[in-house]
PDB file of C-alpha atoms in Angstrom:
ATOM      1  CA  UNK S   1     -15.069  16.425  31.606  1.00 60.00           C
ATOM      2  CA  UNK S   2     -11.803  18.728  32.406  1.00 77.00           C
ATOM      3  CA  UNK S   3      -9.414  18.620  29.842  1.00 85.00           C
ATOM      4  CA  UNK S   4      -6.004  17.569  31.172  1.00 94.00           C
ATOM      5  CA  UNK S   5      -2.458  18.741  29.528  1.00 95.00           C
ATOM      6  CA  UNK S   6       1.037  17.794  29.703  1.00 95.00           C
ATOM      7  CA  UNK S   7       1.619  20.451  32.718  1.00 95.00           C
ATOM      8  CA  UNK S   8      -1.064  18.357  34.780  1.00 95.00           C
ATOM      9  CA  UNK S   9       0.844  14.920  34.242  1.00 95.00           C
ATOM     10  CA  UNK S  10       4.107  16.596  35.028  1.00 95.00           C
ATOM     11  CA  UNK S  11       2.743  18.060  38.194  1.00 94.00           C
ATOM     12  CA  UNK S  12       1.437  14.704  39.273  1.00 94.00           C
ATOM     13  CA  UNK S  13       4.473  12.556  38.557  1.00 94.00           C
ATOM     14  CA  UNK S  14       7.304  15.315  39.271  1.00 94.00           C
ATOM     15  CA  UNK S  15       5.436  17.518  42.043  1.00 91.00           C
ATOM     16  CA  UNK S  16       6.796  20.307  44.335  1.00 79.00           C
ATOM     17  CA  UNK S  17      10.152  20.508  42.709  1.00 83.00           C
ATOM     18  CA  UNK S  18      11.955  22.717  40.234  1.00 93.00           C
ATOM     19  CA  UNK S  19      12.719  20.892  36.925  1.00 96.00           C
ATOM     20  CA  UNK S  20      15.924  20.291  35.052  1.00 96.00           C
ATOM     21  CA  UNK S  21      14.986  20.130  31.313  1.00 97.00           C
ATOM     22  CA  UNK S  22      16.681  19.086  28.187  1.00 98.00           C
ATOM     23  CA  UNK S  23      14.626  20.553  25.212  1.00 98.00           C
ATOM     24  CA  UNK S  24      15.646  19.177  21.941  1.00 98.00           C
ATOM     25  CA  UNK S  25      14.124  21.111  19.102  1.00 97.00           C
ATOM     26  CA  UNK S  26      13.495  24.162  21.563  1.00 96.00           C
ATOM     27  CA  UNK S  27      12.178  26.353  18.781  1.00 95.00           C
ATOM     28  CA  UNK S  28      10.796  29.416  20.525  1.00 94.00           C
ATOM     29  CA  UNK S  29      10.298  27.675  24.116  1.00 95.00           C
ATOM     30  CA  UNK S  30       6.770  26.615  23.506  1.00 95.00           C
ATOM     31  CA  UNK S  31       7.329  23.313  25.314  1.00 96.00           C
ATOM     32  CA  UNK S  32       8.722  25.317  28.396  1.00 96.00           C
ATOM     33  CA  UNK S  33       5.775  27.496  28.496  1.00 94.00           C
ATOM     34  CA  UNK S  34       3.422  24.325  28.502  1.00 93.00           C
ATOM     35  CA  UNK S  35       5.205  23.074  31.512  1.00 94.00           C
ATOM     36  CA  UNK S  36       5.066  26.768  33.235  1.00 93.00           C
ATOM     37  CA  UNK S  37       8.373  28.877  33.630  1.00 94.00           C
ATOM     38  CA  UNK S  38       8.131  29.070  37.238  1.00 93.00           C
ATOM     39  CA  UNK S  39       8.739  25.309  37.298  1.00 94.00           C
ATOM     40  CA  UNK S  40      12.099  25.507  35.512  1.00 96.00           C
ATOM     41  CA  UNK S  41      15.301  25.175  37.395  1.00 95.00           C
ATOM     42  CA  UNK S  42      18.023  24.674  34.708  1.00 94.00           C
ATOM     43  CA  UNK S  43      18.943  22.768  31.809  1.00 94.00           C
ATOM     44  CA  UNK S  44      19.869  22.857  28.028  1.00 96.00           C
ATOM     45  CA  UNK S  45      18.114  24.081  24.955  1.00 97.00           C
ATOM     46  CA  UNK S  46      19.244  22.514  21.578  1.00 97.00           C
ATOM     47  CA  UNK S  47      18.263  23.785  18.147  1.00 97.00           C
ATOM     48  CA  UNK S  48      20.022  24.477  15.059  1.00 97.00           C
ATOM     49  CA  UNK S  49      18.461  27.724  14.904  1.00 96.00           C
ATOM     50  CA  UNK S  50      18.787  30.391  17.598  1.00 95.00           C
ATOM     51  CA  UNK S  51      15.459  32.097  18.426  1.00 95.00           C
ATOM     52  CA  UNK S  52      16.871  33.868  21.564  1.00 96.00           C
ATOM     53  CA  UNK S  53      14.681  31.756  23.881  1.00 95.00           C
ATOM     54  CA  UNK S  54      16.704  32.349  26.776  1.00 95.00           C
ATOM     55  CA  UNK S  55      16.940  36.211  26.541  1.00 95.00           C
ATOM     56  CA  UNK S  56      13.157  36.350  25.676  1.00 95.00           C
ATOM     57  CA  UNK S  57      12.059  33.992  28.369  1.00 95.00           C
ATOM     58  CA  UNK S  58      14.590  35.102  30.737  1.00 95.00           C
ATOM     59  CA  UNK S  59      15.863  31.669  31.577  1.00 94.00           C
ATOM     60  CA  UNK S  60      18.987  32.549  33.552  1.00 89.00           C
ATOM     61  CA  UNK S  61      20.239  28.933  34.447  1.00 93.00           C
ATOM     62  CA  UNK S  62      19.876  27.471  30.816  1.00 95.00           C
ATOM     63  CA  UNK S  63      22.257  26.990  28.191  1.00 95.00           C
ATOM     64  CA  UNK S  64      21.669  27.234  24.503  1.00 97.00           C
ATOM     65  CA  UNK S  65      23.407  24.814  22.184  1.00 96.00           C
ATOM     66  CA  UNK S  66      23.212  25.530  18.521  1.00 96.00           C
ATOM     67  CA  UNK S  67      23.240  21.938  17.204  1.00 96.00           C
ATOM     68  CA  UNK S  68      21.096  19.398  15.587  1.00 96.00           C
ATOM     69  CA  UNK S  69      20.946  15.848  17.179  1.00 97.00           C
ATOM     70  CA  UNK S  70      21.438  12.420  15.962  1.00 97.00           C
ATOM     71  CA  UNK S  71      22.984   9.003  16.699  1.00 97.00           C
ATOM     72  CA  UNK S  72      26.680  10.198  15.882  1.00 97.00           C
ATOM     73  CA  UNK S  73      28.626  13.449  15.765  1.00 96.00           C
ATOM     74  CA  UNK S  74      29.403  14.916  12.310  1.00 97.00           C
ATOM     75  CA  UNK S  75      28.748  17.773  10.026  1.00 97.00           C
ATOM     76  CA  UNK S  76      25.212  17.973   8.411  1.00 95.00           C
ATOM     77  CA  UNK S  77      23.421  19.958   5.594  1.00 96.00           C
ATOM     78  CA  UNK S  78      20.496  21.619   7.157  1.00 96.00           C
ATOM     79  CA  UNK S  79      17.691  23.182   5.094  1.00 97.00           C
ATOM     80  CA  UNK S  80      15.187  26.069   6.050  1.00 97.00           C
ATOM     81  CA  UNK S  81      12.217  25.322   3.925  1.00 97.00           C
ATOM     82  CA  UNK S  82      10.016  28.269   5.097  1.00 97.00           C
ATOM     83  CA  UNK S  83      10.984  31.458   6.412  1.00 95.00           C
ATOM     84  CA  UNK S  84       7.314  31.952   8.076  1.00 95.00           C
ATOM     85  CA  UNK S  85       7.531  28.593   9.661  1.00 96.00           C
ATOM     86  CA  UNK S  86      11.470  27.835  10.249  1.00 95.00           C
ATOM     87  CA  UNK S  87      10.517  24.911  12.688  1.00 94.00           C
ATOM     88  CA  UNK S  88       9.835  22.892   9.395  1.00 96.00           C
ATOM     89  CA  UNK S  89      13.716  23.080   8.905  1.00 96.00           C
ATOM     90  CA  UNK S  90      15.504  19.869   8.735  1.00 96.00           C
ATOM     91  CA  UNK S  91      18.267  17.695   7.677  1.00 96.00           C
ATOM     92  CA  UNK S  92      15.806  15.609   5.799  1.00 96.00           C
ATOM     93  CA  UNK S  93      14.407  16.431   2.300  1.00 96.00           C
ATOM     94  CA  UNK S  94      11.007  17.244   1.331  1.00 95.00           C
ATOM     95  CA  UNK S  95       9.522  14.486  -1.341  1.00 93.00           C
ATOM     96  CA  UNK S  96       6.478  14.846  -3.466  1.00 93.00           C
ATOM     97  CA  UNK S  97       4.257  13.084  -0.896  1.00 92.00           C
ATOM     98  CA  UNK S  98       5.540  15.573   2.088  1.00 94.00           C
ATOM     99  CA  UNK S  99       2.461  17.180   4.068  1.00 92.00           C
ATOM    100  CA  UNK S 100       4.201  20.321   3.646  1.00 94.00           C
ATOM    101  CA  UNK S 101       4.324  20.209  -0.213  1.00 93.00           C
ATOM    102  CA  UNK S 102       0.656  18.883  -0.488  1.00 90.00           C
ATOM    103  CA  UNK S 103      -1.027  20.941   2.311  1.00 90.00           C
ATOM    104  CA  UNK S 104       1.124  24.121   2.989  1.00 93.00           C
ATOM    105  CA  UNK S 105       3.181  24.582  -0.205  1.00 94.00           C
ATOM    106  CA  UNK S 106       1.987  28.289  -0.225  1.00 96.00           C
ATOM    107  CA  UNK S 107       4.345  28.711   2.852  1.00 97.00           C
ATOM    108  CA  UNK S 108       7.390  27.154   1.391  1.00 97.00           C
ATOM    109  CA  UNK S 109      10.328  29.292   0.263  1.00 96.00           C
ATOM    110  CA  UNK S 110      10.721  29.569  -3.466  1.00 94.00           C
ATOM    111  CA  UNK S 111      14.347  28.856  -3.131  1.00 94.00           C
ATOM    112  CA  UNK S 112      15.502  26.855  -0.119  1.00 92.00           C
ATOM    113  CA  UNK S 113      18.077  28.106   2.339  1.00 94.00           C
ATOM    114  CA  UNK S 114      20.844  25.721   3.101  1.00 95.00           C
ATOM    115  CA  UNK S 115      23.706  25.844   5.737  1.00 94.00           C
ATOM    116  CA  UNK S 116      25.800  23.389   7.576  1.00 96.00           C
ATOM    117  CA  UNK S 117      25.326  22.517  11.226  1.00 96.00           C
ATOM    118  CA  UNK S 118      27.141  20.596  13.830  1.00 97.00           C
ATOM    119  CA  UNK S 119      25.489  17.460  14.733  1.00 97.00           C
ATOM    120  CA  UNK S 120      26.048  15.877  18.246  1.00 97.00           C
ATOM    121  CA  UNK S 121      24.545  13.475  20.636  1.00 98.00           C
ATOM    122  CA  UNK S 122      22.657  13.756  23.899  1.00 97.00           C
ATOM    123  CA  UNK S 123      25.266  11.396  25.255  1.00 97.00           C
ATOM    124  CA  UNK S 124      28.265  14.115  24.374  1.00 96.00           C
ATOM    125  CA  UNK S 125      26.053  17.052  25.629  1.00 95.00           C
ATOM    126  CA  UNK S 126      25.482  15.229  28.976  1.00 95.00           C
ATOM    127  CA  UNK S 127      29.180  14.017  29.142  1.00 93.00           C
ATOM    128  CA  UNK S 128      30.074  16.308  32.080  1.00 83.00           C
ATOM    129  CA  UNK S 129      26.769  16.804  33.375  1.00 81.00           C
ATOM    130  CA  UNK S 130      26.424  15.361  36.945  1.00 75.00           C
ATOM    131  CA  UNK S 131      22.648  16.264  37.490  1.00 78.00           C
ATOM    132  CA  UNK S 132      19.697  13.921  36.594  1.00 85.00           C
ATOM    133  CA  UNK S 133      17.391  15.525  34.012  1.00 94.00           C
ATOM    134  CA  UNK S 134      13.962  15.557  35.138  1.00 96.00           C
ATOM    135  CA  UNK S 135      12.470  15.899  31.576  1.00 97.00           C
ATOM    136  CA  UNK S 136      13.981  14.912  28.284  1.00 98.00           C
ATOM    137  CA  UNK S 137      11.804  16.463  25.312  1.00 98.00           C
ATOM    138  CA  UNK S 138      12.601  15.552  21.699  1.00 98.00           C
ATOM    139  CA  UNK S 139      10.786  17.370  18.781  1.00 97.00           C
ATOM    140  CA  UNK S 140      13.151  17.247  15.901  1.00 96.00           C
ATOM    141  CA  UNK S 141      11.487  16.684  12.703  1.00 94.00           C
ATOM    142  CA  UNK S 142      11.110  12.960  12.248  1.00 95.00           C
ATOM    143  CA  UNK S 143      14.637  11.946  13.886  1.00 96.00           C
ATOM    144  CA  UNK S 144      13.366  10.963  17.223  1.00 97.00           C
ATOM    145  CA  UNK S 145      14.782   7.361  17.084  1.00 97.00           C
ATOM    146  CA  UNK S 146      18.211   8.559  15.909  1.00 97.00           C
ATOM    147  CA  UNK S 147      18.280  10.957  18.773  1.00 98.00           C
ATOM    148  CA  UNK S 148      17.483   8.417  21.293  1.00 98.00           C
ATOM    149  CA  UNK S 149      20.081   6.107  19.830  1.00 98.00           C
ATOM    150  CA  UNK S 150      22.641   8.714  20.551  1.00 98.00           C
ATOM    151  CA  UNK S 151      21.484   8.791  24.237  1.00 97.00           C
ATOM    152  CA  UNK S 152      22.035   5.082  25.148  1.00 97.00           C
ATOM    153  CA  UNK S 153      24.570   5.838  27.474  1.00 96.00           C
ATOM    154  CA  UNK S 154      22.210   8.076  29.528  1.00 96.00           C
ATOM    155  CA  UNK S 155      18.916   5.819  29.050  1.00 97.00           C
ATOM    156  CA  UNK S 156      21.260   2.941  30.603  1.00 96.00           C
ATOM    157  CA  UNK S 157      22.051   5.266  33.697  1.00 93.00           C
ATOM    158  CA  UNK S 158      18.518   6.235  33.889  1.00 93.00           C
ATOM    159  CA  UNK S 159      19.582   9.660  33.620  1.00 94.00           C
ATOM    160  CA  UNK S 160      16.006  11.034  32.893  1.00 96.00           C
ATOM    161  CA  UNK S 161      12.829  10.808  34.858  1.00 96.00           C
ATOM    162  CA  UNK S 162      10.449  11.558  32.082  1.00 97.00           C
ATOM    163  CA  UNK S 163      10.834  11.442  28.253  1.00 98.00           C
ATOM    164  CA  UNK S 164       8.477  13.107  25.931  1.00 98.00           C
ATOM    165  CA  UNK S 165       9.104  12.287  22.196  1.00 98.00           C
ATOM    166  CA  UNK S 166       7.255  13.742  19.155  1.00 97.00           C
ATOM    167  CA  UNK S 167       6.220  11.097  16.790  1.00 97.00           C
ATOM    168  CA  UNK S 168       5.425  11.644  12.985  1.00 95.00           C
ATOM    169  CA  UNK S 169       3.526   8.933  11.635  1.00 94.00           C
ATOM    170  CA  UNK S 170       2.767  10.533   8.339  1.00 92.00           C
ATOM    171  CA  UNK S 171       5.473  11.590   5.743  1.00 93.00           C
ATOM    172  CA  UNK S 172       6.756  15.086   6.481  1.00 95.00           C
ATOM    173  CA  UNK S 173       9.867  14.366   4.832  1.00 96.00           C
ATOM    174  CA  UNK S 174      10.902  12.236   1.931  1.00 95.00           C
ATOM    175  CA  UNK S 175      10.602   8.388   2.817  1.00 92.00           C
ATOM    176  CA  UNK S 176      10.853   9.712   6.348  1.00 94.00           C
ATOM    177  CA  UNK S 177       8.688   8.767   9.456  1.00 94.00           C
ATOM    178  CA  UNK S 178       9.368   8.079  13.044  1.00 96.00           C
ATOM    179  CA  UNK S 179       9.070   4.373  13.863  1.00 96.00           C
ATOM    180  CA  UNK S 180       7.220   4.364  16.854  1.00 97.00           C
ATOM    181  CA  UNK S 181       7.598   0.573  17.444  1.00 97.00           C
ATOM    182  CA  UNK S 182      11.193   0.760  17.452  1.00 98.00           C
ATOM    183  CA  UNK S 183      11.015   3.727  19.861  1.00 98.00           C
ATOM    184  CA  UNK S 184       8.740   1.856  22.193  1.00 98.00           C
ATOM    185  CA  UNK S 185      11.066  -1.230  22.157  1.00 98.00           C
ATOM    186  CA  UNK S 186      14.238   0.809  22.688  1.00 98.00           C
ATOM    187  CA  UNK S 187      12.691   2.847  25.815  1.00 98.00           C
ATOM    188  CA  UNK S 188      11.215  -0.225  27.167  1.00 97.00           C
ATOM    189  CA  UNK S 189      14.660  -2.084  27.036  1.00 97.00           C
ATOM    190  CA  UNK S 190      15.964   0.732  29.221  1.00 97.00           C
ATOM    191  CA  UNK S 191      13.254   0.676  31.703  1.00 96.00           C
ATOM    192  CA  UNK S 192      10.769   3.345  30.430  1.00 97.00           C
ATOM    193  CA  UNK S 193       6.933   2.948  29.937  1.00 96.00           C
ATOM    194  CA  UNK S 194       4.555   4.609  27.909  1.00 97.00           C
ATOM    195  CA  UNK S 195       2.131   6.506  29.938  1.00 96.00           C
ATOM    196  CA  UNK S 196       0.334   8.721  27.669  1.00 97.00           C
ATOM    197  CA  UNK S 197       0.046  10.643  24.528  1.00 97.00           C
ATOM    198  CA  UNK S 198      -0.595  14.339  24.003  1.00 96.00           C
ATOM    199  CA  UNK S 199      -1.592  16.671  21.177  1.00 95.00           C
ATOM    200  CA  UNK S 200       1.615  17.951  19.690  1.00 93.00           C
ATOM    201  CA  UNK S 201       0.195  21.641  19.510  1.00 91.00           C
ATOM    202  CA  UNK S 202      -2.207  22.117  22.458  1.00 92.00           C
ATOM    203  CA  UNK S 203      -0.459  19.765  24.809  1.00 94.00           C
ATOM    204  CA  UNK S 204      -3.943  17.922  25.667  1.00 95.00           C
ATOM    205  CA  UNK S 205      -3.474  14.600  26.904  1.00 96.00           C
ATOM    206  CA  UNK S 206      -5.063  11.517  25.046  1.00 94.00           C
ATOM    207  CA  UNK S 207      -5.450  13.742  21.787  1.00 92.00           C
ATOM    208  CA  UNK S 208      -3.807  13.303  18.375  1.00 91.00           C
ATOM    209  CA  UNK S 209      -3.267  15.542  15.419  1.00 89.00           C
ATOM    210  CA  UNK S 210      -5.142  14.204  12.558  1.00 83.00           C
ATOM    211  CA  UNK S 211      -5.326  14.922   8.664  1.00 77.00           C
ATOM    212  CA  UNK S 212      -8.846  15.154   8.505  1.00 71.00           C
ATOM    213  CA  UNK S 213      -9.065  14.783   4.875  1.00 73.00           C
ATOM    214  CA  UNK S 214      -8.308  11.230   5.115  1.00 75.00           C
ATOM    215  CA  UNK S 215      -8.631  10.624   8.888  1.00 80.00           C
ATOM    216  CA  UNK S 216      -4.910   9.790   9.165  1.00 84.00           C
ATOM    217  CA  UNK S 217      -2.748  10.257  12.221  1.00 90.00           C
ATOM    218  CA  UNK S 218      -0.346  13.043  11.610  1.00 91.00           C
ATOM    219  CA  UNK S 219       1.708  13.443  14.836  1.00 94.00           C
ATOM    220  CA  UNK S 220       1.367  13.253  18.733  1.00 96.00           C
ATOM    221  CA  UNK S 221       3.617  13.611  21.566  1.00 97.00           C
ATOM    222  CA  UNK S 222       4.544  10.200  23.498  1.00 98.00           C
ATOM    223  CA  UNK S 223       5.109  10.483  27.184  1.00 98.00           C
ATOM    224  CA  UNK S 224       7.273   7.958  28.922  1.00 98.00           C
ATOM    225  CA  UNK S 225       8.414   7.677  32.627  1.00 96.00           C
ATOM    226  CA  UNK S 226      10.931   5.694  34.162  1.00 94.00           C
ATOM    227  CA  UNK S 227       9.222   2.581  35.780  1.00 90.00           C
ATOM    228  CA  UNK S 228       9.871   3.303  39.392  1.00 83.00           C
ATOM    229  CA  UNK S 229       9.212   6.898  39.055  1.00 77.00           C
ATOM    230  CA  UNK S 230       6.043   6.779  41.198  1.00 60.00           C
ATOM    231  CA  UNK S 231       8.351   5.873  44.002  1.00 50.00           C
ATOM    232  CA  UNK S 232      10.593   8.887  43.693  1.00 49.00           C
TER     233      UNK S 232
END
């Protein structure tokens, strides 16, 4: 049986068009590569750390915003826990049960690097944007619900055709997991339905990331579409 990935699903629901993307937690542009760079039109890349994605991937019509995202706008303390894996950086703290501490402690910095960053909301970012966003992608270290709560105005307006949300069901950060049920309810209330899940790393549809020591789900990407998307 053929392995289908996020790219196949996007090509099915959003065929034959260049895509406008809002990538929250863009890191090094891995999600954009999963879609296929030739399909990209324009959009926003948001991340507290600048990996020079626009220059490296030659994304002429994209704008990079050096923010973290949440339900409100404010100044936030942000910690870089690993220089080797800066994508582990977060506004959340690491507790003794953190997977990073239990499984990957050798990659953690001996001394954390702290900085202050500006937190904003998706609604603020899109305040002056008049174009519909084809895909909203959120992968921001166990803060998915807060970020979606900061986009309620645009959810109400159905500004997104597809929403891809990273879900951490295990404790990567102290007393912090993504509340998948609340996310499902919030998006359902605004007219979005869950259609699939994907492996957070490979993008393979219907596949999860496990902790095989105890067969516990670690993380996955949940994929939602606007309920009338098939009629577009």
